[in-house]
mmCIF file of C-alpha atoms in Angstrom:
data_model
loop_
_atom_site.group_PDB
_atom_site.id
_atom_site.type_symbol
_atom_site.label_atom_id
_atom_site.label_comp_id
_atom_site.label_asym_id
_atom_site.label_seq_id
_atom_site.Cartn_x
_atom_site.Cartn_y
_atom_site.Cartn_z
ATOM 1 C CA LEU A 1 0.214 -0.112 0.184
ATOM 2 C CA GLN A 2 2.986 2.412 0.579
ATOM 3 C CA THR A 3 4.649 1.520 -2.290
ATOM 4 C CA PHE A 4 1.361 2.150 -4.523
ATOM 5 C CA ALA A 5 0.692 5.474 -2.591
ATOM 6 C CA LEU A 6 4.356 6.590 -3.562
ATOM 7 C CA MET A 7 3.968 5.234 -6.758
ATOM 8 C CA GLN A 8 0.677 7.329 -7.378
ATOM 9 C CA ALA A 9 2.055 10.485 -6.013
ATOM 10 C CA ASP A 10 4.722 10.223 -8.505
ATOM 11 C CA LYS A 11 2.681 10.047 -11.199
ATOM 12 C CA ASN A 12 3.628 13.838 -12.229
ATOM 13 C CA GLY A 13 7.370 12.892 -11.142
ATOM 14 C CA SER A 14 7.120 15.197 -8.219
ATOM 15 C CA ALA A 15 7.503 12.660 -5.643
ATOM 16 C CA PHE A 16 11.356 12.231 -5.431
ATOM 17 C CA THR A 17 12.171 15.273 -4.813
ATOM 18 C CA GLY A 18 14.076 16.672 -1.600
ATOM 19 C CA GLY A 19 10.912 18.478 -0.234
ATOM 20 C CA ALA A 20 8.053 15.626 -1.118
ATOM 21 C CA LEU A 21 10.681 13.159 0.135
ATOM 22 C CA ALA A 22 11.203 14.766 3.454
ATOM 23 C CA LYS A 23 7.250 15.467 3.392
ATOM 24 C CA TRP A 24 6.838 11.656 3.283
ATOM 25 C CA TYR A 25 9.254 10.894 5.816
ATOM 26 C CA LEU A 26 8.259 13.434 8.639
ATOM 27 C CA ARG A 27 4.601 12.576 8.101
ATOM 28 C CA LYS A 28 5.306 8.797 8.781
ATOM 29 C CA LEU A 29 7.230 9.731 11.662
ATOM 30 C CA ALA A 30 4.807 11.967 12.877
ATOM 31 C CA ARG A 31 1.669 9.713 11.871
ATOM 32 C CA TYR A 32 1.230 7.415 15.005
ATOM 33 C CA MET A 33 3.486 9.708 17.348
ATOM 34 C CA PRO A 34 0.230 11.585 19.134
ATOM 35 C CA LEU A 35 -1.397 8.269 19.927
ATOM 36 C CA ASN A 36 1.886 6.989 20.989
ATOM 37 C CA VAL A 37 2.919 9.707 23.319
ATOM 38 C CA VAL A 38 -1.240 9.903 24.729
ATOM 39 C CA ALA A 39 -0.925 5.652 25.242
ATOM 40 C CA MET A 40 2.429 6.642 27.282
ATOM 41 C CA MET A 41 0.891 9.274 29.174
ATOM 42 C CA PHE A 42 -2.189 7.727 30.045
ATOM 43 C CA THR A 43 0.018 4.459 31.235
ATOM 44 C CA LEU A 44 2.220 6.454 33.173
ATOM 45 C CA PHE A 45 0.302 9.015 34.522
ATOM 46 C CA VAL A 46 -3.629 7.933 34.636
ATOM 47 C CA LEU A 47 -3.491 4.511 34.951
ATOM 48 C CA PRO A 48 -1.795 4.420 38.383
ATOM 49 C CA MET A 49 -4.257 6.266 40.135
ATOM 50 C CA ILE A 50 -7.498 3.872 39.079
ATOM 51 C CA GLY A 51 -5.948 0.846 39.389
ATOM 52 C CA ASN A 52 -5.381 -1.537 42.034
ATOM 53 C CA GLY A 53 -6.138 -5.214 42.982
ATOM 54 C CA PRO A 54 -4.494 -8.635 43.251
ATOM 55 C CA ILE A 55 -2.564 -8.416 40.130
ATOM 56 C CA TRP A 56 -1.431 -4.803 39.800
ATOM 57 C CA ASN A 57 2.106 -5.730 41.024
ATOM 58 C CA THR A 58 2.315 -7.115 37.146
ATOM 59 C CA PHE A 59 1.459 -3.855 35.556
ATOM 60 C CA LYS A 60 3.797 -1.769 37.313
ATOM 61 C CA THR A 61 6.416 -4.519 37.059
ATOM 62 C CA ALA A 62 5.277 -4.449 33.034
ATOM 63 C CA THR A 63 5.500 -0.295 32.799
ATOM 64 C CA GLN A 64 8.340 0.175 35.481
ATOM 65 C CA GLY A 65 10.716 0.637 31.947
ATOM 66 C CA CYS A 66 9.423 3.965 31.339
ATOM 67 C CA THR A 67 10.405 6.262 33.996
ATOM 68 C CA SER A 68 13.886 5.708 32.408
ATOM 69 C CA ASN A 69 13.183 4.626 28.487
ATOM 70 C CA TRP A 70 10.321 6.658 27.727
ATOM 71 C CA TRP A 71 12.439 8.426 25.137
ATOM 72 C CA THR A 72 13.114 5.402 23.231
ATOM 73 C CA ASN A 73 9.318 5.476 22.656
ATOM 74 C CA VAL A 74 9.216 8.738 21.300
ATOM 75 C CA LEU A 75 12.197 7.915 18.916
ATOM 76 C CA TRP A 76 10.760 4.968 17.709
ATOM 77 C CA LEU A 77 13.407 2.676 18.941
ATOM 78 C CA ASN A 78 11.774 0.475 21.821
ATOM 79 C CA ASN A 79 11.778 -2.221 19.682
ATOM 80 C CA LEU A 80 15.876 -1.953 19.425
ATOM 81 C CA TYR A 81 16.767 -0.687 23.221
ATOM 82 C CA PRO A 82 17.115 -1.381 25.712
ATOM 83 C CA ALA A 83 17.945 -4.956 24.965
ATOM 84 C CA ALA A 84 15.571 -6.720 27.877
ATOM 85 C CA TYR A 85 12.046 -6.857 27.580
ATOM 86 C CA GLU A 86 11.557 -6.014 31.354
ATOM 87 C CA GLU A 87 13.275 -2.518 30.882
ATOM 88 C CA LYS A 88 11.624 -1.272 27.402
ATOM 89 C CA CYS A 89 8.614 1.197 27.862
ATOM 90 C CA LEU A 90 4.988 -0.352 26.725
ATOM 91 C CA PRO A 91 6.943 -3.320 24.935
ATOM 92 C CA TRP A 92 3.656 -4.410 23.464
ATOM 93 C CA THR A 93 4.116 -1.552 20.957
ATOM 94 C CA TRP A 94 7.206 -2.945 19.577
ATOM 95 C CA PHE A 95 5.247 -3.216 15.915
ATOM 96 C CA VAL A 96 5.107 0.414 15.476
ATOM 97 C CA PRO A 97 8.442 1.485 15.594
ATOM 98 C CA CYS A 98 9.481 -1.777 13.406
ATOM 99 C CA TYR A 99 6.845 -0.373 10.866
ATOM 100 C CA VAL A 100 8.066 2.991 11.095
ATOM 101 C CA GLN A 101 11.803 1.508 10.644
ATOM 102 C CA LEU A 102 11.042 -0.323 7.894
ATOM 103 C CA SER A 103 8.991 1.812 6.191
ATOM 104 C CA MET A 104 11.947 4.590 5.697
ATOM 105 C CA LEU A 105 13.193 2.449 3.123
ATOM 106 C CA VAL A 106 9.988 2.531 1.078
ATOM 107 C CA PRO A 107 11.060 5.718 -1.259
ATOM 108 C CA ILE A 108 14.566 4.118 -1.662
ATOM 109 C CA ILE A 109 13.096 0.930 -2.745
ATOM 110 C CA VAL A 110 10.907 2.600 -4.812
ATOM 111 C CA GLY A 111 13.103 5.004 -6.408
ATOM 112 C CA LEU A 112 15.607 2.310 -7.300
ATOM 113 C CA TYR A 113 12.959 0.169 -9.307
ATOM 114 C CA LYS A 114 11.976 3.373 -10.966
ATOM 115 C CA LYS A 115 15.656 4.499 -12.060
ATOM 116 C CA ILE A 116 15.836 0.623 -13.550
ATOM 117 C CA GLU A 117 14.646 0.371 -16.867
ATOM 118 C CA ASN A 118 14.584 -3.292 -17.283
ATOM 119 C CA LYS A 119 12.113 -4.270 -14.948
ATOM 120 C CA CYS A 120 13.462 -8.012 -15.119
ATOM 121 C CA ILE A 121 16.812 -6.822 -14.195
ATOM 122 C CA ALA A 122 15.037 -4.788 -11.393
ATOM 123 C CA GLY A 123 12.694 -8.112 -10.338
ATOM 124 C CA LEU A 124 16.520 -9.848 -10.221
ATOM 125 C CA ILE A 125 17.999 -7.326 -8.202
ATOM 126 C CA PHE A 126 15.270 -7.533 -5.652
ATOM 127 C CA ALA A 127 15.152 -11.053 -5.280
ATOM 128 C CA ALA A 128 18.615 -11.106 -4.709
ATOM 129 C CA LEU A 129 17.953 -8.108 -2.233
ATOM 130 C CA GLY A 130 15.046 -10.790 -0.376
ATOM 131 C CA PHE A 131 17.995 -13.482 -0.343
ATOM 132 C CA VAL A 132 20.296 -11.381 1.333
ATOM 133 C CA ALA A 133 17.598 -9.959 3.860
ATOM 134 C CA LEU A 134 16.622 -13.743 4.642
ATOM 135 C CA ALA A 135 20.075 -14.855 4.855
ATOM 136 C CA ALA A 136 20.693 -11.900 7.081
ATOM 137 C CA GLN A 137 17.979 -12.838 9.198
ATOM 138 C CA PHE A 138 19.199 -16.485 9.477
ATOM 139 C CA ILE A 139 22.799 -15.236 10.179
ATOM 140 C CA PHE A 140 21.569 -12.971 13.073
ATOM 141 C CA VAL A 141 19.184 -15.579 14.652
ATOM 142 C CA PHE A 142 22.063 -18.030 14.630
ATOM 143 C CA THR A 143 24.674 -15.589 16.130
ATOM 144 C CA SER A 144 22.269 -14.249 18.602
ATOM 145 C CA ASP A 145 22.366 -17.653 20.115
ATOM 146 C CA VAL A 146 18.698 -17.430 22.034
ATOM 147 C CA GLY A 147 17.365 -20.393 20.399
ATOM 148 C CA GLY A 148 14.857 -20.702 17.050
ATOM 149 C CA THR A 149 11.486 -19.983 18.431
ATOM 150 C CA MET A 150 10.021 -17.213 20.715
ATOM 151 C CA VAL A 151 7.699 -19.883 22.478
ATOM 152 C CA MET A 152 8.575 -19.674 26.433
ATOM 153 C CA ASN A 153 11.298 -17.489 25.351
ATOM 154 C CA ASP A 154 11.339 -13.805 26.083
ATOM 155 C CA VAL A 155 15.206 -13.085 25.447
ATOM 156 C CA PHE A 156 14.464 -14.125 21.709
ATOM 157 C CA PHE A 157 11.253 -12.317 21.429
ATOM 158 C CA SER A 158 12.909 -9.065 22.750
ATOM 159 C CA LYS A 159 16.267 -9.597 21.008
ATOM 160 C CA VAL A 160 15.555 -10.941 17.898
ATOM 161 C CA PHE A 161 11.594 -11.028 17.005
ATOM 162 C CA MET A 162 11.532 -7.387 18.191
ATOM 163 C CA ASN A 163 14.059 -6.305 15.670
ATOM 164 C CA SER A 164 13.652 -4.759 12.813
ATOM 165 C CA LEU A 165 15.842 -6.968 10.634
ATOM 166 C CA SER A 166 13.387 -10.237 11.528
ATOM 167 C CA HIS A 167 11.190 -8.824 9.588
ATOM 168 C CA LEU A 168 12.881 -7.061 6.592
ATOM 169 C CA PHE A 169 12.273 -10.224 4.149
ATOM 170 C CA THR A 170 8.686 -10.077 4.521
ATOM 171 C CA PHE A 171 8.431 -6.084 4.366
ATOM 172 C CA LEU A 172 10.350 -6.019 0.928
ATOM 173 C CA PHE A 173 7.869 -8.320 -0.346
ATOM 174 C CA GLY A 174 4.988 -6.886 1.066
ATOM 175 C CA THR A 175 5.783 -3.454 0.163
#
C-alpha cells in the first residue's frame, strides 16, 4: 500500500524531490506519534491513579521501564533499545517502531525500481535483495544464540523478534 501510494504520488514526477521526500518521511514519523505519546502518558500518569487489585503489581512491573526509557518510544527505538524486555517502555508496542523503521526504506526501494529501465533486471535485483535479507536474518538469529523460537523464550522475543531485521524479508515482499 505504501509503494502504491508513493507511485501514485509520483505520476507527475514530483514525489522524489527533496521537499516531497522530507514531507513523506516527516508524515510517516509523525503519523503515529500523537497516539503513542497519549498511550504512554495515560499508562504512566492516569492508570496508576485508577488501578488496584491482586495483579496490579504485574502492571507496575510491566510499565516500570517507562520511568527511564520513555524516550525510546518517542524516537521509535523501543523495539531495539533497551535489549531486555523488562526494561522496555510499553514493550507491547514494539511493532509500531518496527513498521516505521522499515517504512523508511520504501522511497529508496521505489526510487531504485523507477531508475532501473529493464524491469526483469529490477526483479532480479530485488530477488537478490530479498535473499540477502533472508540470509541476514538467518545469520542474526544463529549468532544471537537465543534459540530458534519465541515460545517460552522472552530473550528471543526481545532480542530477535522485535528487531526490524527479523521482518525485513517479509516487508520487502509486502512492500
